[in-house]
CSV table of C-alpha atoms in Angstrom, one decimal:
chain,number,residue,atom,x,y,z
A,354,ASP,CA,-34.9,1.3,-8.4
A,355,VAL,CA,-32.4,0.5,-5.7
A,356,LYS,CA,-33.2,1.9,-2.4
A,357,VAL,CA,-30.6,2.5,0.3
A,358,THR,CA,-32.1,3.6,3.6
A,359,GLN,CA,-30.1,5.2,6.4
A,360,SER,CA,-32.0,5.1,9.7
A,361,SER,CA,-31.4,8.7,10.8
A,362,ARG,CA,-31.0,11.9,8.7
A,363,TYR,CA,-29.7,13.9,11.7
A,364,LEU,CA,-28.2,12.7,14.9
A,365,VAL,CA,-26.7,14.5,17.9
A,366,LYS,CA,-24.6,12.6,20.4
A,367,ARG,CA,-22.2,13.4,23.2
A,368,THR,CA,-18.4,12.8,23.4
A,369,GLY,CA,-17.7,9.2,24.6
A,370,GLU,CA,-21.0,7.7,23.6
A,371,LYS,CA,-21.2,4.6,21.5
A,372,VAL,CA,-23.1,5.5,18.3
A,373,PHE,CA,-24.8,3.2,15.8
A,374,LEU,CA,-25.5,4.2,12.3
A,375,GLU,CA,-27.8,1.7,10.4
A,376,CYS,CA,-28.1,1.2,6.7
A,377,VAL,CA,-30.4,-1.2,4.8
A,378,GLN,CA,-30.5,-1.9,1.0
A,379,ASP,CA,-33.3,-3.7,-0.8
A,380,MET,CA,-31.5,-4.9,-4.0
A,381,ASP,CA,-29.6,-8.0,-2.7
A,382,HIS,CA,-26.3,-6.3,-3.4
A,383,GLU,CA,-23.2,-8.1,-2.2
A,384,ASN,CA,-21.1,-5.0,-1.6
A,385,MET,CA,-21.8,-2.3,1.0
A,386,PHE,CA,-19.8,0.7,2.0
A,387,TRP,CA,-19.5,3.4,4.6
A,388,TYR,CA,-18.0,6.8,3.8
A,389,ARG,CA,-17.7,10.1,5.5
A,390,GLN,CA,-18.0,13.3,3.6
A,391,ASP,CA,-16.3,16.5,4.7
A,392,PRO,CA,-16.1,19.8,2.8
A,393,GLY,CA,-13.1,19.9,0.5
A,394,LEU,CA,-12.1,16.3,1.1
A,395,GLY,CA,-14.8,14.5,-0.9
A,396,LEU,CA,-15.8,11.0,0.2
A,397,ARG,CA,-13.4,8.9,2.3
A,398,LEU,CA,-14.0,5.2,2.7
A,399,ILE,CA,-14.2,4.0,6.3
A,400,TYR,CA,-15.1,0.3,5.8
A,401,PHE,CA,-16.6,-1.9,3.2
A,402,SER,CA,-18.1,-5.4,3.1
A,403,TYR,CA,-18.3,-7.7,0.1
A,404,ASP,CA,-20.3,-10.5,1.9
A,405,VAL,CA,-22.1,-11.3,5.1
A,406,LYS,CA,-19.8,-11.2,8.1
A,407,MET,CA,-17.0,-10.0,5.8
A,408,LYS,CA,-15.4,-6.6,6.3
A,409,GLU,CA,-12.4,-4.7,5.0
A,410,LYS,CA,-10.8,-1.5,6.3
A,411,GLY,CA,-11.0,1.5,4.1
A,412,ASP,CA,-8.8,4.6,4.3
A,413,ILE,CA,-9.9,5.9,7.7
A,414,PRO,CA,-11.1,3.1,9.9
A,415,GLU,CA,-9.6,4.4,13.2
A,416,GLY,CA,-12.3,4.9,15.8
A,417,TYR,CA,-15.0,3.0,13.8
A,418,SER,CA,-16.1,-0.6,13.5
A,419,VAL,CA,-18.8,-2.3,11.4
A,420,SER,CA,-21.2,-5.2,11.5
A,421,ARG,CA,-22.8,-7.1,8.7
A,422,GLU,CA,-24.9,-10.0,10.1
A,423,LYS,CA,-27.4,-10.0,7.2
A,424,LYS,CA,-26.9,-9.2,3.5
A,425,GLU,CA,-29.2,-6.2,3.4
A,426,ARG,CA,-27.9,-4.5,6.6
A,427,PHE,CA,-24.6,-2.8,7.2
A,428,SER,CA,-24.0,-1.0,10.5
A,429,LEU,CA,-21.3,1.6,11.4
A,430,ILE,CA,-20.3,1.9,15.0
A,431,LEU,CA,-18.4,4.7,16.6
A,432,GLU,CA,-16.9,3.0,19.7
A,433,SER,CA,-16.4,6.2,21.7
A,434,ALA,CA,-17.6,9.2,19.8
A,435,SER,CA,-15.3,12.2,19.6
A,436,THR,CA,-15.8,15.7,18.2
A,437,ASN,CA,-13.6,15.1,15.2
A,438,GLN,CA,-16.1,12.5,14.1
A,439,THR,CA,-18.7,15.2,13.4
A,440,SER,CA,-19.5,14.7,9.7
A,441,MET,CA,-21.9,13.5,7.1
A,442,TYR,CA,-21.9,9.7,6.8
A,443,LEU,CA,-23.0,8.0,3.6
A,444,CYS,CA,-23.8,4.4,3.1
A,445,ALA,CA,-23.7,2.8,-0.4
A,446,SER,CA,-24.3,-0.6,-2.0
A,447,SER,CA,-23.3,-2.1,-5.3
A,448,LEU,CA,-23.1,-5.4,-7.3
A,449,PRO,CA,-19.7,-7.1,-7.2
A,450,ALA,CA,-17.0,-5.3,-9.2
A,451,GLY,CA,-16.8,-8.0,-11.8
A,452,GLU,CA,-20.5,-7.7,-12.8
A,453,GLY,CA,-20.3,-4.9,-15.3
A,454,ASN,CA,-18.8,-2.5,-12.9
A,455,GLN,CA,-22.1,-1.2,-11.8
A,456,PRO,CA,-22.1,2.1,-9.9
A,457,GLN,CA,-22.7,2.5,-6.2
A,458,HIS,CA,-26.1,3.5,-4.9
A,459,PHE,CA,-26.2,5.9,-2.0
A,460,GLY,CA,-28.5,6.6,0.9
A,461,ASP,CA,-29.4,10.2,1.8
A,462,GLY,CA,-26.8,10.4,4.5
A,463,THR,CA,-26.7,10.9,8.3
A,464,ARG,CA,-25.5,14.2,9.5
A,465,LEU,CA,-23.9,13.4,12.8
A,466,SER,CA,-22.9,16.0,15.4
A,467,ILE,CA,-20.8,15.1,18.4
A,468,LEU,CA,-21.0,17.6,21.2
B,1211,ALA,CA,-1.9,4.4,-6.2
B,1212,GLN,CA,-5.3,5.6,-7.5
B,1213,SER,CA,-6.1,9.2,-7.4
B,1214,VAL,CA,-8.7,11.6,-8.8
B,1215,ALA,CA,-8.3,15.4,-9.2
B,1216,GLN,CA,-11.1,17.9,-9.7
B,1217,PRO,CA,-9.1,21.1,-10.2
B,1218,GLU,CA,-12.0,23.5,-9.8
B,1219,ASP,CA,-13.8,24.0,-6.5
B,1220,GLN,CA,-16.5,25.9,-8.2
B,1221,VAL,CA,-17.8,26.4,-11.8
B,1222,ASN,CA,-20.1,29.2,-12.7
B,1223,VAL,CA,-22.1,29.3,-15.9
B,1224,ALA,CA,-25.1,31.1,-17.3
B,1225,GLU,CA,-28.3,29.2,-18.1
B,1226,GLY,CA,-28.3,28.0,-21.7
B,1227,ASN,CA,-24.5,28.0,-22.0
B,1228,PRO,CA,-22.4,24.9,-22.3
B,1229,LEU,CA,-20.8,23.6,-19.1
B,1230,THR,CA,-17.7,21.6,-18.4
B,1231,VAL,CA,-16.6,20.1,-15.1
B,1232,LYS,CA,-13.0,18.8,-15.2
B,1233,CYS,CA,-11.6,15.6,-13.9
B,1234,THR,CA,-8.2,13.9,-14.2
B,1235,TYR,CA,-7.2,10.6,-12.8
B,1236,SER,CA,-4.3,8.2,-12.1
B,1237,VAL,CA,-4.8,4.5,-11.9
B,1238,SER,CA,-3.0,1.3,-12.7
B,1239,GLY,CA,-4.3,-0.6,-15.7
B,1240,ASN,CA,-7.6,0.4,-17.4
B,1241,PRO,CA,-9.8,2.8,-15.5
B,1242,TYR,CA,-13.4,2.5,-14.7
B,1243,LEU,CA,-14.7,6.1,-14.4
B,1244,PHE,CA,-17.9,7.5,-12.9
B,1245,TRP,CA,-19.6,10.8,-12.4
B,1246,TYR,CA,-22.1,11.4,-9.6
B,1247,VAL,CA,-24.2,14.4,-8.6
B,1248,GLN,CA,-25.3,15.4,-5.1
B,1249,TYR,CA,-28.2,17.8,-4.4
B,1250,PRO,CA,-28.5,19.5,-1.0
B,1251,ASN,CA,-29.1,17.1,1.9
B,1252,ARG,CA,-29.1,14.1,-0.4
B,1253,GLY,CA,-26.8,11.2,-1.2
B,1254,LEU,CA,-24.9,10.9,-4.4
B,1255,GLN,CA,-26.8,9.9,-7.6
B,1256,PHE,CA,-25.1,8.1,-10.5
B,1257,LEU,CA,-24.9,10.1,-13.7
B,1258,LEU,CA,-22.7,8.1,-16.1
B,1259,LYS,CA,-19.8,5.7,-16.3
B,1260,TYR,CA,-17.0,4.8,-18.7
B,1261,ILE,CA,-15.9,1.2,-18.8
B,1262,THR,CA,-14.6,0.7,-22.3
B,1263,GLY,CA,-15.5,1.6,-25.9
B,1264,ASP,CA,-16.6,4.9,-27.2
B,1265,ASN,CA,-14.8,7.9,-25.7
B,1266,LEU,CA,-18.0,9.9,-25.5
B,1267,VAL,CA,-20.3,8.6,-22.8
B,1268,LYS,CA,-23.9,9.7,-22.5
B,1269,GLY,CA,-25.7,9.7,-19.2
B,1270,SER,CA,-28.7,11.0,-17.3
B,1271,TYR,CA,-30.3,14.5,-17.5
B,1272,GLY,CA,-28.5,15.3,-20.8
B,1273,PHE,CA,-25.0,15.0,-19.4
B,1274,GLU,CA,-22.1,13.4,-21.2
B,1275,ALA,CA,-18.4,12.9,-20.5
B,1276,GLU,CA,-15.4,12.6,-22.7
B,1277,PHE,CA,-12.7,10.1,-21.9
B,1278,ASN,CA,-9.2,11.0,-23.0
B,1279,LYS,CA,-6.7,8.3,-22.4
B,1280,SER,CA,-3.6,10.3,-23.3
B,1281,GLN,CA,-4.5,13.2,-21.0
B,1282,THR,CA,-6.0,10.8,-18.3
B,1283,SER,CA,-9.1,13.0,-18.2
B,1284,PHE,CA,-12.8,12.4,-18.0
B,1285,HIS,CA,-14.5,15.8,-18.2
B,1286,LEU,CA,-18.2,16.1,-17.7
B,1287,LYS,CA,-20.1,18.2,-20.2
B,1288,LYS,CA,-23.6,19.5,-21.0
B,1289,PRO,CA,-24.5,21.5,-24.2
B,1290,SER,CA,-27.0,23.8,-22.4
B,1291,ALA,CA,-27.0,24.3,-18.7
B,1292,LEU,CA,-30.2,24.5,-16.6
B,1293,VAL,CA,-30.6,26.3,-13.2
B,1294,SER,CA,-31.7,22.9,-11.8
B,1295,ASP,CA,-28.2,21.5,-12.7
B,1296,SER,CA,-26.8,23.5,-9.8
B,1297,ALA,CA,-25.3,20.9,-7.4
B,1298,LEU,CA,-22.1,19.2,-6.3
B,1299,TYR,CA,-20.5,16.9,-8.8
B,1300,PHE,CA,-18.0,14.1,-8.0
B,1301,CYS,CA,-15.7,12.3,-10.3
B,1302,ALA,CA,-14.7,8.7,-9.2
B,1303,VAL,CA,-12.3,6.1,-10.5
B,1304,ARG,CA,-11.7,2.4,-9.8
B,1305,GLY,CA,-8.9,0.3,-11.2
B,1306,THR,CA,-9.4,-3.0,-13.0
B,1307,GLY,CA,-10.1,-5.7,-10.5
B,1308,GLY,CA,-10.2,-3.3,-7.5
B,1309,PHE,CA,-12.8,-3.0,-4.8
B,1310,LYS,CA,-12.2,0.5,-3.9
B,1311,THR,CA,-13.6,3.5,-5.7
B,1312,ILE,CA,-11.7,6.8,-5.2
B,1313,PHE,CA,-13.7,10.0,-5.3
B,1314,GLY,CA,-12.6,13.4,-6.1
B,1315,ALA,CA,-13.1,16.3,-3.7
B,1316,GLY,CA,-16.1,17.6,-5.7
B,1317,THR,CA,-16.9,20.6,-7.9
B,1318,ARG,CA,-19.8,22.9,-7.0
B,1319,LEU,CA,-21.7,24.0,-10.1
B,1320,PHE,CA,-23.7,27.2,-10.0
B,1321,VAL,CA,-26.0,27.9,-13.0
B,1322,LYS,CA,-27.3,31.5,-13.0
B,1323,ALA,CA,-30.6,32.3,-14.6
Protein backbone atom coordinates (compact mmCIF):
# COMPACT_ATOMS: atom_id res chain seq x y z
CA ASP A 1 0.00 0.00 0.00
CA VAL A 2 1.13 3.53 -0.74
CA LYS A 3 1.98 5.54 2.32
CA VAL A 4 2.04 9.32 2.33
CA THR A 5 3.31 10.73 5.61
CA GLN A 6 2.89 14.31 6.72
CA SER A 7 5.28 15.30 9.46
CA SER A 8 2.78 16.99 11.77
CA ARG A 9 -0.92 16.34 12.45
CA TYR A 10 -1.42 19.61 14.32
CA LEU A 11 0.66 22.77 14.21
CA VAL A 12 0.23 26.17 15.86
CA LYS A 13 2.32 29.09 14.61
CA ARG A 14 2.32 32.86 14.96
CA THR A 15 1.65 35.51 12.35
CA GLY A 16 4.77 36.35 10.37
CA GLU A 17 6.58 33.09 11.07
CA LYS A 18 8.06 31.01 8.26
CA VAL A 19 6.33 27.62 8.37
CA PHE A 20 7.47 24.35 6.82
CA LEU A 21 5.10 21.44 6.14
CA GLU A 22 6.81 18.21 5.13
CA CYS A 23 5.46 15.31 3.13
CA VAL A 24 7.11 12.00 2.25
CA GLN A 25 5.79 9.19 0.04
CA ASP A 26 7.21 5.69 -0.20
CA MET A 27 5.99 4.51 -3.62
CA ASP A 28 8.37 6.28 -5.98
CA HIS A 29 5.56 8.40 -7.40
CA GLU A 30 6.50 11.12 -9.85
CA ASN A 31 3.62 13.46 -9.03
CA MET A 32 3.13 15.17 -5.69
CA PHE A 33 0.54 17.75 -4.67
CA TRP A 34 -0.28 20.19 -1.90
CA TYR A 35 -3.91 21.13 -1.23
CA ARG A 36 -5.69 23.12 1.40
CA GLN A 37 -9.11 22.03 2.57
CA ASP A 38 -11.64 24.50 3.92
CA PRO A 39 -15.29 23.79 4.80
CA GLY A 40 -17.61 24.29 1.85
CA LEU A 41 -14.72 24.87 -0.57
CA GLY A 42 -13.48 21.33 -1.03
CA LEU A 43 -9.82 20.89 -1.90
CA ARG A 44 -7.92 23.67 -3.61
CA LEU A 45 -4.59 23.00 -5.28
CA ILE A 46 -1.71 25.14 -4.04
CA TYR A 47 1.25 23.64 -5.94
CA PHE A 48 2.15 20.40 -7.63
CA SER A 49 5.34 18.78 -8.84
CA TYR A 50 5.76 16.19 -11.58
CA ASP A 51 9.49 15.59 -11.08
CA VAL A 52 12.39 16.43 -8.83
CA LYS A 53 13.09 20.17 -8.77
CA MET A 54 10.02 20.79 -10.95
CA LYS A 55 7.02 22.70 -9.66
CA GLU A 56 3.86 24.21 -11.05
CA LYS A 57 1.48 26.70 -9.49
CA GLY A 58 -1.99 25.52 -8.68
CA ASP A 59 -5.06 27.63 -8.15
CA ILE A 60 -4.02 29.44 -4.94
CA PRO A 61 -0.20 29.72 -4.81
CA GLU A 62 -0.02 33.20 -3.29
CA GLY A 63 1.81 33.24 0.03
CA TYR A 64 3.22 29.73 -0.48
CA SER A 65 6.28 28.16 -2.03
CA VAL A 66 7.41 24.55 -2.40
CA SER A 67 10.58 22.53 -2.59
CA ARG A 68 11.23 19.12 -4.11
CA GLU A 69 14.89 18.22 -3.79
CA LYS A 70 14.27 14.46 -3.65
CA LYS A 71 11.62 12.40 -5.39
CA GLU A 72 10.02 11.16 -2.19
CA ARG A 73 9.79 14.50 -0.39
CA PHE A 74 7.67 17.56 -1.15
CA SER A 75 7.73 20.52 1.22
CA LEU A 76 5.26 23.37 1.49
CA ILE A 77 6.55 26.67 2.83
CA LEU A 78 4.50 29.55 4.16
CA GLU A 79 6.88 32.46 3.71
CA SER A 80 5.23 34.73 6.27
CA ALA A 81 2.26 33.06 7.90
CA SER A 82 -1.01 34.96 8.11
CA THR A 83 -4.25 34.14 9.91
CA ASN A 84 -6.06 33.46 6.60
CA GLN A 85 -3.71 30.53 6.08
CA THR A 86 -5.28 28.69 9.01
CA SER A 87 -6.54 25.52 7.36
CA MET A 88 -6.17 21.78 6.86
CA TYR A 89 -3.28 21.02 4.48
CA LEU A 90 -3.26 17.77 2.54
CA CYS A 91 -0.38 16.24 0.63
CA ALA A 92 -0.93 13.66 -2.10
CA SER A 93 1.07 11.64 -4.59
CA SER A 94 0.29 9.73 -7.77
CA LEU A 95 1.73 8.06 -10.81
CA PRO A 96 1.92 10.20 -13.95
CA ALA A 97 -1.42 10.98 -15.57
CA GLY A 98 -0.66 8.82 -18.59
CA GLU A 99 -0.14 5.64 -16.59
CA GLY A 100 -3.71 4.40 -16.31
CA ASN A 101 -4.87 7.54 -14.63
CA GLN A 102 -4.19 6.24 -11.19
CA PRO A 103 -5.82 8.03 -8.28
CA GLN A 104 -4.06 10.27 -5.83
CA HIS A 105 -2.96 8.91 -2.47
CA PHE A 106 -3.32 11.28 0.46
CA GLY A 107 -1.63 11.83 3.78
CA ASP A 108 -3.71 12.33 6.92
CA GLY A 109 -3.32 16.09 6.78
CA THR A 110 -1.81 18.84 8.90
CA ARG A 111 -4.24 21.07 10.73
CA LEU A 112 -2.43 24.41 10.87
CA SER A 113 -3.51 27.28 13.10
CA ILE A 114 -1.95 30.72 12.71
CA LEU A 115 -2.45 32.95 15.74
CA ALA B 1 -12.64 25.05 -17.77
CA GLN B 2 -13.09 21.99 -15.61
CA SER B 3 -15.62 22.02 -12.81
CA VAL B 4 -17.37 19.64 -10.47
CA ALA B 5 -20.64 20.21 -8.63
CA GLN B 6 -21.95 18.27 -5.67
CA PRO B 7 -25.40 19.79 -5.25
CA GLU B 8 -26.08 18.43 -1.77
CA ASP B 9 -24.12 19.57 1.27
CA GLN B 10 -25.57 16.71 3.28
CA VAL B 11 -27.39 13.44 2.64
CA ASN B 12 -29.27 11.60 5.36
CA VAL B 13 -30.26 7.97 4.99
CA ALA B 14 -31.38 5.18 7.29
CA GLU B 15 -29.18 2.12 7.73
CA GLY B 16 -30.14 -0.60 5.28
CA ASN B 17 -31.62 1.82 2.75
CA PRO B 18 -29.98 2.60 -0.58
CA LEU B 19 -27.93 5.77 -0.80
CA THR B 20 -27.04 8.13 -3.64
CA VAL B 21 -24.54 10.99 -3.54
CA LYS B 22 -24.80 13.20 -6.61
CA CYS B 23 -22.06 14.65 -8.79
CA THR B 24 -22.10 16.53 -12.08
CA TYR B 25 -19.07 17.69 -14.00
CA SER B 26 -17.85 19.85 -16.86
CA VAL B 27 -14.63 19.06 -18.73
CA SER B 28 -13.15 19.34 -22.19
CA GLY B 29 -12.80 16.00 -23.90
CA ASN B 30 -13.29 12.69 -22.18
CA PRO B 31 -13.46 12.82 -18.40
CA TYR B 32 -11.59 10.81 -15.84
CA LEU B 33 -13.84 10.70 -12.77
CA PHE B 34 -13.09 9.70 -9.20
CA TRP B 35 -14.83 9.33 -5.84
CA TYR B 36 -12.96 9.69 -2.57
CA VAL B 37 -14.10 9.33 1.04
CA GLN B 38 -12.76 11.20 4.06
CA TYR B 39 -13.25 10.01 7.63
CA PRO B 40 -12.76 12.45 10.55
CA ASN B 41 -9.19 13.65 10.99
CA ARG B 42 -7.97 11.60 8.06
CA GLY B 43 -6.91 12.26 4.49
CA LEU B 44 -8.95 11.26 1.46
CA GLN B 45 -9.21 7.60 0.49
CA PHE B 46 -9.83 6.48 -3.08
CA LEU B 47 -13.13 4.64 -3.63
CA LEU B 48 -13.48 4.18 -7.39
CA LYS B 49 -12.76 5.69 -10.79
CA TYR B 50 -14.24 5.87 -14.27
CA ILE B 51 -11.83 6.00 -17.17
CA THR B 52 -13.67 4.36 -20.06
CA GLY B 53 -15.88 1.37 -20.72
CA ASP B 54 -18.79 0.21 -18.59
CA ASN B 55 -20.98 2.98 -17.28
CA LEU B 56 -21.41 1.23 -13.93
CA VAL B 57 -18.18 1.21 -11.95
CA LYS B 58 -17.70 -0.91 -8.84
CA GLY B 59 -15.37 0.17 -6.06
CA SER B 60 -14.37 -0.38 -2.46
CA TYR B 61 -16.69 -1.11 0.49
CA GLY B 62 -19.65 -2.04 -1.76
CA PHE B 63 -19.87 1.36 -3.44
CA GLU B 64 -20.55 1.81 -7.12
CA ALA B 65 -21.00 4.80 -9.41
CA GLU B 66 -22.99 5.35 -12.56
CA PHE B 67 -21.49 7.40 -15.39
CA ASN B 68 -24.01 9.21 -17.57
CA LYS B 69 -22.41 11.06 -20.46
CA SER B 70 -25.54 12.83 -21.67
CA GLN B 71 -26.27 14.20 -18.21
CA THR B 72 -22.57 14.72 -17.37
CA SER B 73 -23.14 12.98 -14.07
CA PHE B 74 -21.26 10.46 -11.97
CA HIS B 75 -23.48 9.61 -8.99
CA LEU B 76 -22.17 7.44 -6.16
CA LYS B 77 -24.47 4.66 -4.98
CA LYS B 78 -24.69 1.84 -2.48
CA PRO B 79 -27.58 -0.64 -2.27
CA SER B 80 -27.63 -0.86 1.54
CA ALA B 81 -26.09 1.85 3.72
CA LEU B 82 -24.13 1.16 6.90
CA VAL B 83 -23.66 3.50 9.87
CA SER B 84 -19.92 3.19 9.23
CA ASP B 85 -20.43 4.78 5.78
CA SER B 86 -21.01 8.12 7.51
CA ALA B 87 -18.23 10.37 6.20
CA LEU B 88 -17.43 13.19 3.78
CA TYR B 89 -17.49 12.21 0.11
CA PHE B 90 -15.69 14.02 -2.70
CA CYS B 91 -16.22 13.74 -6.43
CA ALA B 92 -13.26 14.70 -8.66
CA VAL B 93 -12.62 15.10 -12.38
CA ARG B 94 -9.59 15.36 -14.61
CA GLY B 95 -9.66 16.07 -18.32
CA THR B 96 -7.76 13.98 -20.86
CA GLY B 97 -4.08 14.82 -20.78
CA GLY B 98 -4.43 17.19 -17.86
CA PHE B 99 -2.37 17.31 -14.70
CA LYS B 100 -4.91 18.92 -12.46
CA THR B 101 -7.71 17.12 -10.70
CA ILE B 102 -10.65 19.29 -9.68
CA PHE B 103 -12.49 18.31 -6.52
CA GLY B 104 -16.08 19.06 -5.60
CA ALA B 105 -16.95 20.80 -2.34
CA GLY B 106 -17.89 17.51 -0.71
CA THR B 107 -21.12 15.92 0.54
CA ARG B 108 -21.49 14.83 4.13
CA LEU B 109 -23.31 11.51 4.44
CA PHE B 110 -25.12 10.64 7.68
CA VAL B 111 -26.39 7.09 8.06
CA LYS B 112 -28.76 6.69 10.99
CA ALA B 113 -29.12 3.38 12.81
